[in-house]
CSV table of N, CA, C and O in Angstrom, one decimal:
chain,number,residue,atom,x,y,z
A,172,MET,N,-58.8,151.5,4.0
A,172,MET,CA,-57.9,150.2,3.9
A,172,MET,C,-57.3,150.0,5.8
A,172,MET,O,-57.5,151.3,6.3
A,173,SER,N,-57.4,148.9,5.9
A,173,SER,CA,-56.7,148.8,7.4
A,173,SER,C,-55.7,148.1,7.3
A,173,SER,O,-55.6,147.1,6.9
A,174,ILE,N,-55.2,148.4,8.5
A,174,ILE,CA,-53.8,147.4,8.8
A,174,ILE,C,-54.2,146.4,9.7
A,174,ILE,O,-54.4,147.3,11.0
A,175,ASP,N,-53.6,144.9,10.1
A,175,ASP,CA,-54.1,144.4,11.4
A,175,ASP,C,-52.6,144.2,11.5
A,175,ASP,O,-51.6,144.6,11.0
A,176,THR,N,-52.1,143.2,12.4
A,176,THR,CA,-51.4,143.2,13.4
A,176,THR,C,-49.7,142.5,12.7
A,176,THR,O,-49.0,142.3,12.3
A,177,ALA,N,-50.9,141.2,11.9
A,177,ALA,CA,-50.1,140.4,10.7
A,177,ALA,C,-49.5,141.5,9.8
A,177,ALA,O,-48.4,141.4,9.4
A,178,THR,N,-50.3,142.2,9.1
A,178,THR,CA,-49.6,143.2,8.0
A,178,THR,C,-48.7,144.2,8.9
A,178,THR,O,-47.6,144.2,8.3
A,179,ALA,N,-49.1,144.7,9.8
A,179,ALA,CA,-47.7,145.6,10.4
A,179,ALA,C,-46.4,144.8,10.9
A,179,ALA,O,-45.0,145.5,10.6
A,180,ALA,N,-46.4,143.6,11.3
A,180,ALA,CA,-45.6,142.3,11.5
A,180,ALA,C,-44.4,142.3,10.3
A,180,ALA,O,-43.0,142.3,9.7
A,181,ARG,N,-45.2,142.2,8.8
A,181,ARG,CA,-44.8,141.6,8.0
A,181,ARG,C,-44.1,143.1,7.1
A,181,ARG,O,-42.6,143.3,6.5
A,182,VAL,N,-44.7,144.5,7.6
A,182,VAL,CA,-44.0,145.8,6.9
A,182,VAL,C,-42.9,146.0,7.9
A,182,VAL,O,-41.5,146.1,7.7
A,183,ALA,N,-42.7,145.7,9.4
A,183,ALA,CA,-41.6,145.4,9.7
A,183,ALA,C,-40.6,144.7,9.6
A,183,ALA,O,-39.4,144.9,9.8
A,184,LYS,N,-41.1,143.6,9.2
A,184,LYS,CA,-39.8,142.4,9.0
A,184,LYS,C,-39.2,142.8,7.2
A,184,LYS,O,-37.7,143.0,7.6
A,185,LEU,N,-40.4,143.5,6.5
A,185,LEU,CA,-39.3,144.3,5.2
A,185,LEU,C,-38.9,145.5,5.7
A,185,LEU,O,-37.8,145.6,4.6
A,186,ALA,N,-39.1,145.5,6.3
A,186,ALA,CA,-38.5,147.2,6.8
A,186,ALA,C,-37.1,147.0,7.6
A,186,ALA,O,-36.4,148.0,8.1
A,187,ARG,N,-37.0,145.7,8.0
A,187,ARG,CA,-36.0,145.0,9.1
A,187,ARG,C,-35.6,145.6,10.5
A,187,ARG,O,-34.8,146.2,10.6
A,188,ILE,N,-36.8,146.1,10.9
A,188,ILE,CA,-37.3,146.5,12.1
A,188,ILE,C,-37.6,145.8,13.4
A,188,ILE,O,-38.7,145.3,13.1
A,189,LYS,N,-37.2,145.6,14.1
A,189,LYS,CA,-37.3,144.7,15.3
A,189,LYS,C,-38.5,144.9,16.2
A,189,LYS,O,-38.5,146.2,16.6
A,190,VAL,N,-39.6,144.7,16.0
A,190,VAL,CA,-41.0,145.1,16.4
A,190,VAL,C,-41.4,143.5,17.4
A,190,VAL,O,-41.6,143.0,17.2
A,191,GLU,N,-41.2,143.7,19.1
A,191,GLU,CA,-41.4,143.0,19.9
A,191,GLU,C,-43.3,142.5,19.4
A,191,GLU,O,-44.0,143.4,19.0
A,192,GLU,N,-43.6,141.2,19.8
A,192,GLU,CA,-45.2,141.0,19.5
A,192,GLU,C,-46.2,141.4,20.0
A,192,GLU,O,-47.4,142.4,19.9
A,193,ASP,N,-45.8,142.4,21.4
A,193,ASP,CA,-46.8,143.3,22.4
A,193,ASP,C,-47.2,144.3,21.7
A,193,ASP,O,-47.5,145.1,22.1
A,194,GLU,N,-45.7,144.9,20.9
A,194,GLU,CA,-45.8,146.2,20.4
A,194,GLU,C,-46.7,146.3,18.6
A,194,GLU,O,-46.9,147.5,18.5
A,195,LEU,N,-46.8,145.3,18.4
A,195,LEU,CA,-47.8,145.3,17.2
A,195,LEU,C,-48.7,145.5,17.2
A,195,LEU,O,-49.2,146.5,15.8
A,196,PRO,N,-49.6,145.5,18.2
A,196,PRO,CA,-50.9,146.4,17.6
A,196,PRO,C,-51.2,147.9,17.9
A,196,PRO,O,-51.3,148.4,16.9
A,197,ALA,N,-50.0,148.6,18.4
A,197,ALA,CA,-49.7,149.7,18.8
A,197,ALA,C,-49.3,150.7,17.2
A,197,ALA,O,-49.4,151.3,16.5
A,198,LEU,N,-48.2,149.6,16.6
A,198,LEU,CA,-47.9,149.4,15.4
A,198,LEU,C,-48.8,149.9,14.3
A,198,LEU,O,-49.1,150.8,13.3
A,199,ALA,N,-49.7,148.7,14.6
A,199,ALA,CA,-50.7,148.8,13.4
A,199,ALA,C,-51.8,150.1,13.4
A,199,ALA,O,-52.4,150.6,12.8
A,200,GLU,N,-52.0,150.4,14.9
A,200,GLU,CA,-53.1,151.6,15.0
A,200,GLU,C,-52.0,152.7,14.5
A,200,GLU,O,-52.6,153.7,14.1
A,201,GLU,N,-50.5,152.5,14.4
A,201,GLU,CA,-50.0,154.1,13.9
A,201,GLU,C,-50.3,154.5,12.3
A,201,GLU,O,-50.2,155.1,11.8
A,202,PHE,N,-50.1,152.9,11.9
A,202,PHE,CA,-50.6,152.9,10.3
A,202,PHE,C,-51.5,152.8,10.2
A,202,PHE,O,-52.0,153.6,8.8
A,203,ASN,N,-52.6,152.8,10.5
A,203,ASN,CA,-54.1,153.0,10.4
A,203,ASN,C,-54.0,154.8,9.9
A,203,ASN,O,-54.7,155.2,9.6
A,204,ALA,N,-53.4,155.1,11.4
A,204,ALA,CA,-53.9,156.9,11.9
A,204,ALA,C,-53.3,157.1,10.2
A,204,ALA,O,-53.5,158.3,9.8
A,205,ILE,N,-51.8,156.6,9.8
A,205,ILE,CA,-51.2,157.5,8.6
A,205,ILE,C,-52.4,157.4,7.3
A,205,ILE,O,-52.4,158.1,6.8
A,206,LEU,N,-52.5,156.1,7.6
A,206,LEU,CA,-53.4,156.0,5.9
A,206,LEU,C,-54.7,156.7,6.3
A,206,LEU,O,-55.0,157.3,5.0
A,207,GLY,N,-55.1,156.8,6.9
A,207,GLY,CA,-56.5,158.1,7.3
A,207,GLY,C,-56.3,159.1,7.0
A,207,GLY,O,-57.0,159.8,6.5
A,208,PHE,N,-55.0,159.6,7.1
A,208,PHE,CA,-54.9,161.0,7.0
A,208,PHE,C,-54.1,161.1,5.5
A,208,PHE,O,-54.4,162.2,4.9
A,209,ILE,N,-53.7,160.0,5.2
A,209,ILE,CA,-53.4,160.1,3.8
A,209,ILE,C,-54.6,160.3,2.6
A,209,ILE,O,-54.7,161.2,1.6
A,210,GLU,N,-55.6,159.5,3.6
A,210,GLU,CA,-57.1,159.1,3.0
A,210,GLU,C,-57.7,160.7,3.0
A,210,GLU,O,-58.5,161.2,2.0
A,211,GLN,N,-57.5,161.3,3.6
A,211,GLN,CA,-58.1,162.9,4.2
A,211,GLN,C,-57.6,163.7,3.0
A,211,GLN,O,-58.1,164.7,2.3
A,212,LEU,N,-56.1,163.6,2.8
A,212,LEU,CA,-55.1,164.5,1.9
A,212,LEU,C,-56.2,164.4,0.4
A,212,LEU,O,-55.8,165.5,-0.5
A,213,GLY,N,-56.4,163.0,0.5
A,213,GLY,CA,-56.9,163.1,-0.9
A,213,GLY,C,-58.2,163.2,-1.4
A,213,GLY,O,-58.7,163.5,-2.7
A,214,GLU,N,-59.2,163.7,-0.3
A,214,GLU,CA,-60.3,164.3,-0.4
A,214,GLU,C,-60.2,165.9,-0.7
A,214,GLU,O,-61.0,166.6,-1.4
A,215,LEU,N,-59.3,166.5,-0.9
A,215,LEU,CA,-58.7,167.9,-1.1
A,215,LEU,C,-59.0,168.0,-2.4
A,215,LEU,O,-58.7,167.7,-3.1
A,216,ASP,N,-59.4,169.3,-2.7
A,216,ASP,CA,-59.5,169.8,-3.9
A,216,ASP,C,-58.8,171.0,-4.3
A,216,ASP,O,-58.4,172.1,-3.7
A,217,VAL,N,-57.6,170.4,-4.9
A,217,VAL,CA,-56.4,171.1,-5.5
A,217,VAL,C,-55.9,171.9,-6.9
A,217,VAL,O,-54.8,172.1,-6.9
A,218,ASP,N,-57.4,171.8,-7.6
A,218,ASP,CA,-57.2,171.8,-8.9
A,218,ASP,C,-56.6,173.1,-9.4
A,218,ASP,O,-56.1,173.6,-10.2
A,219,ASP,N,-57.2,174.0,-8.6
A,219,ASP,CA,-56.6,175.6,-8.6
A,219,ASP,C,-55.7,176.4,-8.1
A,219,ASP,O,-55.4,177.2,-8.0
A,220,VAL,N,-54.8,175.4,-7.2
A,220,VAL,CA,-53.7,175.6,-6.5
A,220,VAL,C,-52.5,174.9,-7.2
A,220,VAL,O,-52.2,174.2,-8.5
A,221,GLU,N,-51.8,176.5,-7.4
A,221,GLU,CA,-50.5,176.2,-8.4
A,221,GLU,C,-49.7,175.7,-7.2
A,221,GLU,O,-49.3,176.1,-6.3
A,222,PRO,N,-47.8,174.8,-7.9
A,222,PRO,CA,-47.2,174.4,-7.5
A,222,PRO,C,-46.5,175.6,-6.8
A,222,PRO,O,-46.4,176.4,-7.3
A,223,MET,N,-45.9,175.3,-5.7
A,223,MET,CA,-45.1,175.9,-5.1
A,223,MET,C,-43.8,175.6,-4.3
A,223,MET,O,-43.7,174.5,-4.3
A,224,THR,N,-42.6,176.1,-4.3
A,224,THR,CA,-41.8,175.4,-4.1
A,224,THR,C,-41.1,176.1,-2.5
A,224,THR,O,-40.2,175.3,-1.7
A,225,SER,N,-42.1,177.0,-2.0
A,225,SER,CA,-42.0,177.3,-0.6
A,225,SER,C,-42.9,177.8,-0.2
A,225,SER,O,-43.9,178.1,-0.8
A,226,VAL,N,-43.1,178.1,1.4
A,226,VAL,CA,-44.4,178.8,1.8
A,226,VAL,C,-44.4,180.3,1.5
A,226,VAL,O,-45.1,181.0,1.8
A,227,THR,N,-43.2,180.6,0.9
A,227,THR,CA,-42.7,182.3,1.0
A,227,THR,C,-42.3,181.9,-0.6
A,227,THR,O,-42.2,181.5,-1.5
A,228,PRO,N,-43.0,183.3,-1.2
A,228,PRO,CA,-43.1,183.3,-2.6
A,228,PRO,C,-41.6,183.5,-3.0
A,228,PRO,O,-40.7,184.5,-2.3
A,229,MET,N,-41.1,182.8,-3.8
A,229,MET,CA,-39.5,183.0,-4.8
A,229,MET,C,-39.6,182.1,-5.9
A,229,MET,O,-40.5,181.3,-6.0
A,230,ARG,N,-38.8,182.6,-6.5
A,230,ARG,CA,-38.5,181.8,-7.9
A,230,ARG,C,-37.3,181.2,-7.4
A,230,ARG,O,-36.1,181.3,-7.1
A,231,LEU,N,-37.2,179.9,-8.4
A,231,LEU,CA,-36.1,179.2,-8.3
A,231,LEU,C,-34.9,179.8,-9.0
A,231,LEU,O,-35.1,180.5,-10.0
A,232,PRO,N,-33.9,179.6,-8.5
A,232,PRO,CA,-32.5,180.1,-9.8
A,232,PRO,C,-32.6,179.1,-10.6
A,232,PRO,O,-32.9,178.0,-10.9
A,233,ARG,N,-32.4,180.3,-11.9
A,233,ARG,CA,-32.4,179.9,-13.5
A,233,ARG,C,-31.0,179.7,-14.0
A,233,ARG,O,-30.3,180.7,-13.6
A,234,ARG,N,-30.8,178.9,-14.6
A,234,ARG,CA,-29.6,179.1,-15.2
A,234,ARG,C,-29.4,178.6,-16.6
A,234,ARG,O,-30.6,177.8,-17.1
A,235,VAL,N,-28.6,179.3,-17.5
A,235,VAL,CA,-28.5,178.9,-18.8
A,235,VAL,C,-28.3,177.1,-19.6
A,235,VAL,O,-27.3,176.9,-18.8
A,236,ASP,N,-28.8,176.6,-19.7
A,236,ASP,CA,-29.1,175.1,-20.1
A,236,ASP,C,-28.1,174.9,-21.5
A,236,ASP,O,-28.2,175.1,-22.4
A,237,GLU,N,-26.9,174.6,-21.2
A,237,GLU,CA,-25.8,174.9,-22.0
A,237,GLU,C,-25.0,173.4,-21.8
A,237,GLU,O,-25.0,172.7,-20.4
A,238,ILE,N,-24.5,172.8,-22.6
A,238,ILE,CA,-23.8,171.3,-22.7
A,238,ILE,C,-22.5,171.7,-22.6
A,238,ILE,O,-21.8,172.4,-23.7
A,239,THR,N,-21.7,171.1,-21.7
A,239,THR,CA,-20.4,171.1,-21.8
A,239,THR,C,-19.8,169.6,-21.3
A,239,THR,O,-20.6,169.3,-20.7
A,240,ASP,N,-18.7,169.9,-21.4
A,240,ASP,CA,-17.8,168.6,-21.1
A,240,ASP,C,-17.3,168.1,-19.6
A,240,ASP,O,-16.5,167.3,-19.4
A,241,GLY,N,-17.3,169.9,-19.3
A,241,GLY,CA,-17.0,169.7,-17.7
A,241,GLY,C,-15.4,170.3,-17.5
A,241,GLY,O,-14.8,170.4,-16.7
A,242,ASN,N,-14.6,170.3,-18.8
A,242,ASN,CA,-13.4,170.3,-18.8
A,242,ASN,C,-12.5,169.4,-17.8
A,242,ASN,O,-11.6,170.2,-17.2
A,243,GLN,N,-12.9,168.3,-17.4
A,243,GLN,CA,-12.7,167.5,-16.3
A,243,GLN,C,-12.2,166.2,-16.8
A,243,GLN,O,-12.1,165.0,-16.1
A,244,GLN,N,-11.6,165.7,-17.9
A,244,GLN,CA,-11.7,164.8,-18.8
A,244,GLN,C,-10.4,163.7,-18.0
A,244,GLN,O,-10.3,162.6,-17.9
A,245,ASP,N,-9.0,164.8,-17.6
A,245,ASP,CA,-8.1,163.9,-17.2
A,245,ASP,C,-8.6,164.1,-15.8
A,245,ASP,O,-7.8,162.3,-15.3
A,246,LYS,N,-9.2,164.4,-15.1
A,246,LYS,CA,-9.8,164.0,-13.6
A,246,LYS,C,-10.4,162.8,-13.7
A,246,LYS,O,-10.3,161.8,-13.1
A,247,VAL,N,-11.6,162.5,-14.6
A,247,VAL,CA,-12.2,161.3,-14.6
A,247,VAL,C,-11.6,160.2,-14.9
A,247,VAL,O,-11.9,159.2,-14.6
A,248,LEU,N,-10.6,160.3,-16.2
A,248,LEU,CA,-9.8,159.3,-16.4
A,248,LEU,C,-9.0,158.8,-15.2
A,248,LEU,O,-8.4,157.7,-15.9
A,249,ALA,N,-8.6,160.0,-14.8
A,249,ALA,CA,-7.7,159.3,-13.7
A,249,ALA,C,-8.0,158.0,-12.8
A,249,ALA,O,-7.7,157.3,-12.2
A,250,ASN,N,-9.3,157.8,-12.6
A,250,ASN,CA,-10.0,156.7,-11.8
A,250,ASN,C,-9.8,155.5,-12.8
A,250,ASN,O,-10.4,154.6,-12.0
A,251,ALA,N,-9.8,155.6,-14.0
A,251,ALA,CA,-10.2,154.6,-14.3
A,251,ALA,C,-8.9,153.2,-14.2
A,251,ALA,O,-8.4,153.9,-14.6
A,252,PRO,N,-9.4,152.2,-14.9
A,252,PRO,CA,-8.4,151.0,-14.8
A,252,PRO,C,-7.6,151.3,-16.1
A,252,PRO,O,-6.3,150.5,-16.1
A,253,ASP,N,-8.5,151.2,-16.9
A,253,ASP,CA,-7.7,151.5,-18.1
A,253,ASP,C,-8.3,152.1,-19.1
A,253,ASP,O,-9.2,152.7,-19.3
A,254,ALA,N,-7.3,153.1,-19.6
A,254,ALA,CA,-8.0,154.4,-20.5
A,254,ALA,C,-6.9,154.5,-21.6
A,254,ALA,O,-5.7,154.5,-21.3
A,255,ARG,N,-7.6,154.7,-22.9
A,255,ARG,CA,-6.8,154.9,-23.9
A,255,ARG,C,-7.4,156.0,-24.6
A,255,ARG,O,-8.6,155.9,-25.0
A,256,GLU,N,-6.4,156.6,-25.5
A,256,GLU,CA,-6.5,157.8,-26.7
A,256,GLU,C,-8.4,158.7,-25.9
A,256,GLU,O,-9.2,159.0,-26.4
A,257,GLY,N,-8.1,158.8,-24.5
A,257,GLY,CA,-9.2,159.7,-23.9
A,257,GLY,C,-10.3,159.1,-23.4
A,257,GLY,O,-11.6,159.9,-23.1
A,258,PHE,N,-10.3,158.0,-23.7
A,258,PHE,CA,-11.6,156.7,-23.5
A,258,PHE,C,-11.4,156.0,-22.4
A,258,PHE,O,-10.2,155.3,-22.2
A,259,PHE,N,-12.3,155.5,-22.0
A,259,PHE,CA,-12.6,154.3,-20.4
A,259,PHE,C,-12.1,153.4,-21.7
A,259,PHE,O,-12.8,153.0,-22.6
A,260,ALA,N,-11.4,152.5,-21.2
A,260,ALA,CA,-11.0,151.3,-22.4
A,260,ALA,C,-11.8,150.3,-21.4
A,260,ALA,O,-11.3,149.5,-20.0
A,261,VAL,N,-12.5,149.2,-21.7
A,261,VAL,CA,-13.1,148.3,-21.6
A,261,VAL,C,-13.1,146.8,-21.9
A,261,VAL,O,-12.9,147.0,-23.4
A,262,PRO,N,-13.0,145.5,-21.7
A,262,PRO,CA,-12.9,144.7,-22.0
A,262,PRO,C,-13.9,144.0,-23.0
A,262,PRO,O,-15.0,144.4,-22.9
A,263,LYS,N,-13.4,143.2,-24.2
A,263,LYS,CA,-14.4,142.8,-24.9
A,263,LYS,C,-15.9,141.8,-24.7
A,263,LYS,O,-15.2,140.9,-23.7
A,264,VAL,N,-16.8,142.3,-24.6
A,264,VAL,CA,-17.9,141.7,-24.0
A,264,VAL,C,-18.9,140.6,-25.1
A,264,VAL,O,-19.5,139.7,-24.7
A,265,VAL,N,-18.8,141.0,-26.4
A,265,VAL,CA,-19.6,140.7,-27.0
A,265,VAL,C,-18.6,140.1,-28.7
A,265,VAL,O,-17.8,140.6,-28.7
A,266,GLU,N,-19.1,138.7,-28.6
A,266,GLU,CA,-17.9,138.4,-29.6
A,266,GLU,C,-18.2,138.2,-30.9
A,266,GLU,O,-19.6,138.3,-31.5
């Protein structure tokens, strides 16, 4: 895939980045270099490589998967414009 100056201008506009007209060819070249690098990464054979969390061997900390209510009902409902009987009260939207 090749990025031309018109596409680079469109990307800059979508990203809301002001790029002067004379800088567009350089931006297009940078985009092409990035896309070329991504294509090189796609050529790598990583089938036998295990996913890792860091370059140094480590295990992620684990916690017990328990369902709790957080014991903060009063704090949460303090933010509600209208709370009744321990719940958020909302206006009726369906007739």
